[in-house]
Amino acid sequence: EVQLVESGGGLVKPGGSLRLSCAASGFTFSSYSMNWVRQAPGKGLEWVSSISSSSSYIYYADSVKGRFTISRDNAKNSLYLQMNSLRAEDTAVYYCARDQFTNDAFDIWGQGTMVTVSS
Amino acid sequence: SYELTQPPSVSVSPGQTARITCSGDALPKQYAYWYQQKPGQAPVLVIYKDSERPSGIPERFSGSSSGTTVTLTISGVQAEDEADYYCQSADSSGTRVFGTGTKVTVL
């Protein structure tokens, strides 16, 4: 079964850091670009970051550029998001999502992990 | 990046047709994708490349494109189709954008 499982969410103070992980299974992880998408409570979806299969291409939303770092370890079938200088507006459910092969759709999603930034 | 605009809500009776629009200046040059999200669940891809349907998605879901607007059509709406729907696209710089989202209510 194709599956993505996020972990690492929790409560953190403003200015703090957190590292999210996404474990992939059931497909050849090293062949796919991967993404992080977030959703603030009661709000819409917001794309956060993308990374190509070999980590050659990395993109960020303007809202997180310079504060978040996406990375992957193909040997461990894992995707990561290092979040620094966290703000209240970063509070959201963070989803890991797979790129559909050869196009820009997100065809497989994890169940999400909640990040709360509050003092 | 650019914006994708959707109506906040659409209401439809069971068995009728729901149409959800998504407007954006880059849509004539970029494919659009559609997601369904039910409360407490992760989004599900229902349309890709403007009008293609992934395996397992019912035939009542279809997509079309015309100029700067793409449309998701749900024919013969069922109660289980009540959900939030989001369009999504990309720009030439590699970034992705989601639409503002539409809540579909089945009356």
mmCIF file of C-alpha atoms in Angstrom:
data_model
loop_
_atom_site.group_PDB
_atom_site.id
_atom_site.type_symbol
_atom_site.label_atom_id
_atom_site.label_comp_id
_atom_site.label_asym_id
_atom_site.label_seq_id
_atom_site.Cartn_x
_atom_site.Cartn_y
_atom_site.Cartn_z
ATOM 1 C CA GLU A 1 0.000 0.000 0.000
ATOM 2 C CA VAL A 2 1.272 3.438 -0.951
ATOM 3 C CA GLN A 3 1.541 5.454 2.241
ATOM 4 C CA LEU A 4 2.962 8.651 3.693
ATOM 5 C CA VAL A 5 3.168 9.099 7.462
ATOM 6 C CA GLU A 6 4.135 12.440 9.001
ATOM 7 C CA SER A 7 5.540 12.941 12.467
ATOM 8 C CA GLY A 8 7.274 15.592 14.549
ATOM 9 C CA GLY A 9 4.481 18.071 15.103
ATOM 10 C CA GLY A 10 3.756 19.652 18.450
ATOM 11 C CA LEU A 11 3.620 22.843 20.501
ATOM 12 C CA VAL A 12 6.503 25.277 20.128
ATOM 13 C CA LYS A 13 7.069 28.856 21.296
ATOM 14 C CA PRO A 14 7.382 31.737 18.835
ATOM 15 C CA GLY A 15 10.930 31.914 17.552
ATOM 16 C CA GLY A 16 11.470 28.221 18.179
ATOM 17 C CA SER A 17 12.302 25.362 15.837
ATOM 18 C CA LEU A 18 10.755 22.060 14.869
ATOM 19 C CA ARG A 19 11.648 19.292 12.420
ATOM 20 C CA LEU A 20 8.921 17.375 10.645
ATOM 21 C CA SER A 21 9.462 13.966 9.079
ATOM 22 C CA CYS A 22 7.508 12.019 6.484
ATOM 23 C CA ALA A 23 8.043 8.280 6.064
ATOM 24 C CA ALA A 24 7.144 6.883 2.651
ATOM 25 C CA SER A 25 6.309 3.291 1.813
ATOM 26 C CA GLY A 26 4.776 1.244 -0.986
ATOM 27 C CA PHE A 27 6.453 3.065 -3.874
ATOM 28 C CA THR A 28 9.905 3.944 -5.209
ATOM 29 C CA PHE A 29 10.448 7.084 -3.137
ATOM 30 C CA SER A 30 13.630 8.085 -4.977
ATOM 31 C CA SER A 31 11.696 8.485 -8.249
ATOM 32 C CA TYR A 32 9.259 11.144 -7.094
ATOM 33 C CA SER A 33 9.357 14.817 -6.230
ATOM 34 C CA MET A 34 7.851 15.517 -2.818
ATOM 35 C CA ASN A 35 6.125 18.426 -1.138
ATOM 36 C CA TRP A 36 4.916 19.954 2.089
ATOM 37 C CA VAL A 37 1.463 21.554 2.160
ATOM 38 C CA ARG A 38 -0.103 23.165 5.221
ATOM 39 C CA GLN A 39 -3.570 24.155 6.364
ATOM 40 C CA ALA A 40 -4.185 26.623 9.164
ATOM 41 C CA PRO A 41 -7.202 25.883 11.385
ATOM 42 C CA GLY A 42 -10.376 26.610 9.456
ATOM 43 C CA LYS A 43 -8.434 27.897 6.454
ATOM 44 C CA GLY A 44 -7.515 26.708 2.976
ATOM 45 C CA LEU A 45 -4.568 24.759 1.664
ATOM 46 C CA GLU A 46 -1.186 26.463 1.274
ATOM 47 C CA TRP A 47 1.732 24.958 -0.604
ATOM 48 C CA VAL A 48 4.935 25.274 1.461
ATOM 49 C CA SER A 49 7.838 23.634 -0.372
ATOM 50 C CA SER A 50 8.852 21.133 -3.051
ATOM 51 C CA ILE A 51 11.956 19.029 -3.611
ATOM 52 C CA SER A 52 12.843 17.045 -6.723
ATOM 53 C CA SER A 53 13.669 13.356 -6.646
ATOM 54 C CA SER A 54 17.441 13.887 -6.407
ATOM 55 C CA SER A 55 17.209 17.126 -4.379
ATOM 56 C CA SER A 56 18.501 19.106 -7.363
ATOM 57 C CA TYR A 57 15.531 21.458 -7.424
ATOM 58 C CA ILE A 58 14.027 23.010 -4.308
ATOM 59 C CA TYR A 59 11.282 25.617 -4.105
ATOM 60 C CA TYR A 60 9.674 27.516 -1.249
ATOM 61 C CA ALA A 61 6.625 29.679 -0.758
ATOM 62 C CA ASP A 62 7.535 33.287 -0.045
ATOM 63 C CA SER A 63 5.920 32.965 3.395
ATOM 64 C CA VAL A 64 8.550 30.455 4.586
ATOM 65 C CA LYS A 65 11.592 31.302 2.465
ATOM 66 C CA GLY A 66 14.686 31.758 4.617
ATOM 67 C CA ARG A 67 13.075 30.083 7.645
ATOM 68 C CA PHE A 68 12.158 26.569 6.456
ATOM 69 C CA THR A 69 14.409 23.975 4.812
ATOM 70 C CA ILE A 70 13.138 20.945 2.932
ATOM 71 C CA SER A 71 15.337 17.877 2.529
ATOM 72 C CA ARG A 72 15.088 14.171 1.821
ATOM 73 C CA ASP A 73 16.992 10.945 2.402
ATOM 74 C CA ASN A 74 16.228 8.516 -0.391
ATOM 75 C CA ALA A 75 18.078 5.712 1.389
ATOM 76 C CA LYS A 76 15.658 6.081 4.303
ATOM 77 C CA ASN A 77 12.555 6.821 2.164
ATOM 78 C CA SER A 78 12.074 9.968 4.188
ATOM 79 C CA LEU A 79 11.202 13.614 3.645
ATOM 80 C CA TYR A 80 11.934 16.364 6.157
ATOM 81 C CA LEU A 81 10.993 19.953 6.899
ATOM 82 C CA GLN A 82 13.214 21.943 9.248
ATOM 83 C CA MET A 83 11.239 24.912 10.537
ATOM 84 C CA ASN A 84 13.100 27.752 12.268
ATOM 85 C CA SER A 85 12.030 31.166 13.569
ATOM 86 C CA LEU A 86 8.480 29.909 13.903
ATOM 87 C CA ARG A 87 5.619 32.378 14.077
ATOM 88 C CA ALA A 88 2.027 32.151 15.255
ATOM 89 C CA GLU A 89 0.913 32.213 11.618
ATOM 90 C CA ASP A 90 2.825 28.972 10.986
ATOM 91 C CA THR A 91 0.261 27.147 13.140
ATOM 92 C CA ALA A 92 -1.289 24.542 10.854
ATOM 93 C CA VAL A 93 -1.649 20.917 9.938
ATOM 94 C CA TYR A 94 1.355 20.039 7.787
ATOM 95 C CA TYR A 95 0.841 17.440 5.078
ATOM 96 C CA CYS A 96 3.475 15.540 3.160
ATOM 97 C CA ALA A 97 2.374 14.994 -0.458
ATOM 98 C CA ARG A 98 3.796 13.143 -3.442
ATOM 99 C CA ASP A 99 4.013 14.699 -6.883
ATOM 100 C CA GLN A 100 2.094 12.792 -9.505
ATOM 101 C CA PHE A 101 4.671 11.407 -11.915
ATOM 102 C CA THR A 102 5.530 13.954 -14.649
ATOM 103 C CA ASN A 103 3.135 16.651 -13.567
ATOM 104 C CA ASP A 104 2.444 19.093 -10.755
ATOM 105 C CA ALA A 105 -0.476 17.393 -9.009
ATOM 106 C CA PHE A 106 -0.276 15.955 -5.507
ATOM 107 C CA ASP A 107 -1.550 12.416 -5.886
ATOM 108 C CA ILE A 108 -0.747 10.870 -2.499
ATOM 109 C CA TRP A 109 -1.125 12.665 0.855
ATOM 110 C CA GLY A 110 -0.229 11.798 4.413
ATOM 111 C CA GLN A 111 -2.679 12.216 7.287
ATOM 112 C CA GLY A 112 -0.920 15.379 8.487
ATOM 113 C CA THR A 113 0.820 16.488 11.657
ATOM 114 C CA MET A 114 -0.280 19.485 13.723
ATOM 115 C CA VAL A 115 2.141 22.296 14.514
ATOM 116 C CA THR A 116 1.063 24.886 17.077
ATOM 117 C CA VAL A 117 3.163 27.994 17.632
ATOM 118 C CA SER A 118 2.113 29.685 20.849
ATOM 119 C CA SER A 119 3.616 31.098 24.009
ATOM 120 C CA SER B 1 3.192 33.868 -7.493
ATOM 121 C CA TYR B 2 -0.324 34.373 -8.721
ATOM 122 C CA GLU B 3 -3.793 33.799 -7.313
ATOM 123 C CA LEU B 4 -6.540 31.322 -8.092
ATOM 124 C CA THR B 5 -10.038 32.498 -7.237
ATOM 125 C CA GLN B 6 -12.973 30.222 -6.412
ATOM 126 C CA PRO B 7 -16.506 30.965 -5.181
ATOM 127 C CA PRO B 8 -16.713 30.442 -1.403
ATOM 128 C CA SER B 9 -19.715 28.172 -1.617
ATOM 129 C CA VAL B 10 -21.942 26.204 -3.957
ATOM 130 C CA SER B 11 -25.228 24.588 -2.964
ATOM 131 C CA VAL B 12 -26.873 21.812 -4.933
ATOM 132 C CA SER B 13 -29.724 19.327 -4.506
ATOM 133 C CA PRO B 14 -29.033 15.593 -4.715
ATOM 134 C CA GLY B 15 -29.018 14.365 -8.303
ATOM 135 C CA GLN B 16 -28.372 17.833 -9.725
ATOM 136 C CA THR B 17 -25.155 19.198 -11.222
ATOM 137 C CA ALA B 18 -22.615 21.256 -9.290
ATOM 138 C CA ARG B 19 -20.147 23.459 -11.121
ATOM 139 C CA ILE B 20 -17.157 25.005 -9.342
ATOM 140 C CA THR B 21 -15.047 27.584 -11.144
ATOM 141 C CA CYS B 22 -11.432 28.564 -10.625
ATOM 142 C CA SER B 23 -9.984 31.670 -12.254
ATOM 143 C CA GLY B 24 -6.356 32.673 -12.708
ATOM 144 C CA ASP B 25 -4.287 34.522 -15.247
ATOM 145 C CA ALA B 26 -1.803 31.670 -15.717
ATOM 146 C CA LEU B 27 -4.396 28.964 -16.335
ATOM 147 C CA PRO B 28 -4.213 29.218 -20.145
ATOM 148 C CA LYS B 29 -0.540 28.190 -19.854
ATOM 149 C CA GLN B 30 -0.593 25.813 -16.893
ATOM 150 C CA TYR B 31 -2.602 22.718 -16.072
ATOM 151 C CA ALA B 32 -5.124 22.787 -13.246
ATOM 152 C CA TYR B 33 -5.789 20.112 -10.668
ATOM 153 C CA TRP B 34 -8.732 19.593 -8.302
ATOM 154 C CA TYR B 35 -8.880 18.162 -4.776
ATOM 155 C CA GLN B 36 -11.749 17.101 -2.548
ATOM 156 C CA GLN B 37 -11.320 17.472 1.205
ATOM 157 C CA LYS B 38 -13.795 16.189 3.769
ATOM 158 C CA PRO B 39 -13.687 17.371 7.398
ATOM 159 C CA GLY B 40 -10.741 15.963 9.332
ATOM 160 C CA GLN B 41 -9.304 14.223 6.284
ATOM 161 C CA ALA B 42 -6.428 14.825 3.904
ATOM 162 C CA PRO B 43 -7.258 16.127 0.426
ATOM 163 C CA VAL B 44 -7.872 13.667 -2.405
ATOM 164 C CA LEU B 45 -6.942 14.345 -6.052
ATOM 165 C CA VAL B 46 -10.087 14.119 -8.206
ATOM 166 C CA ILE B 47 -8.964 15.755 -11.484
ATOM 167 C CA TYR B 48 -5.499 16.265 -12.995
ATOM 168 C CA LYS B 49 -4.291 17.986 -16.163
ATOM 169 C CA ASP B 50 -7.528 20.001 -16.386
ATOM 170 C CA SER B 51 -9.789 17.067 -17.226
ATOM 171 C CA GLU B 52 -8.184 13.702 -16.456
ATOM 172 C CA ARG B 53 -9.673 11.545 -13.725
ATOM 173 C CA PRO B 54 -7.438 9.370 -11.487
ATOM 174 C CA SER B 55 -8.349 5.730 -11.119
ATOM 175 C CA GLY B 56 -10.956 5.190 -8.454
ATOM 176 C CA ILE B 57 -12.600 8.595 -8.884
ATOM 177 C CA PRO B 58 -16.266 8.305 -9.939
ATOM 178 C CA GLU B 59 -17.189 9.293 -13.500
ATOM 179 C CA ARG B 60 -19.534 11.978 -12.185
ATOM 180 C CA PHE B 61 -16.438 14.128 -11.561
ATOM 181 C CA SER B 62 -15.194 15.938 -14.668
ATOM 182 C CA GLY B 63 -13.044 18.944 -15.481
ATOM 183 C CA SER B 64 -12.842 21.478 -18.272
ATOM 184 C CA SER B 65 -10.850 24.541 -19.202
ATOM 185 C CA SER B 66 -11.606 27.721 -21.102
ATOM 186 C CA GLY B 67 -9.214 30.649 -21.154
ATOM 187 C CA THR B 68 -8.439 31.849 -17.635
ATOM 188 C CA THR B 69 -11.123 29.681 -16.019
ATOM 189 C CA VAL B 70 -11.233 25.994 -15.214
ATOM 190 C CA THR B 71 -14.353 24.215 -14.001
ATOM 191 C CA LEU B 72 -14.967 21.146 -11.889
ATOM 192 C CA THR B 73 -18.346 19.574 -12.634
ATOM 193 C CA ILE B 74 -20.026 17.036 -10.390
ATOM 194 C CA SER B 75 -22.926 15.416 -12.241
ATOM 195 C CA GLY B 76 -25.648 13.667 -10.300
ATOM 196 C CA VAL B 77 -24.389 14.974 -6.958
ATOM 197 C CA GLN B 78 -24.598 12.583 -4.038
ATOM 198 C CA ALA B 79 -24.658 13.347 -0.331
ATOM 199 C CA GLU B 80 -21.116 11.977 -0.009
ATOM 200 C CA ASP B 81 -19.848 14.708 -2.360
ATOM 201 C CA GLU B 82 -20.384 17.343 0.314
ATOM 202 C CA ALA B 83 -16.865 18.631 0.952
ATOM 203 C CA ASP B 84 -14.425 21.450 0.323
ATOM 204 C CA TYR B 85 -12.917 21.572 -3.161
ATOM 205 C CA TYR B 86 -9.650 23.241 -4.115
ATOM 206 C CA CYS B 87 -8.119 23.944 -7.485
ATOM 207 C CA GLN B 88 -4.338 24.029 -7.808
ATOM 208 C CA SER B 89 -1.812 24.982 -10.427
ATOM 209 C CA ALA B 90 1.849 25.847 -10.834
ATOM 210 C CA ASP B 91 3.824 28.669 -12.339
ATOM 211 C CA SER B 92 6.921 28.604 -14.510
ATOM 212 C CA SER B 93 9.209 29.212 -11.521
ATOM 213 C CA GLY B 94 8.351 25.884 -9.917
ATOM 214 C CA THR B 95 6.039 27.175 -7.237
ATOM 215 C CA ARG B 96 2.540 25.839 -6.708
ATOM 216 C CA VAL B 97 -0.617 27.652 -5.752
ATOM 217 C CA PHE B 98 -3.998 26.557 -4.409
ATOM 218 C CA GLY B 99 -7.298 28.216 -5.041
ATOM 219 C CA THR B 100 -9.257 29.837 -2.251
ATOM 220 C CA GLY B 101 -11.500 26.805 -1.849
ATOM 221 C CA THR B 102 -15.220 26.134 -2.362
ATOM 222 C CA LYS B 103 -17.540 24.510 0.130
ATOM 223 C CA VAL B 104 -20.086 22.300 -1.631
ATOM 224 C CA THR B 105 -23.288 21.794 0.324
ATOM 225 C CA VAL B 106 -25.738 19.098 -0.702
ATOM 226 C CA LEU B 107 -29.198 20.321 0.251
#
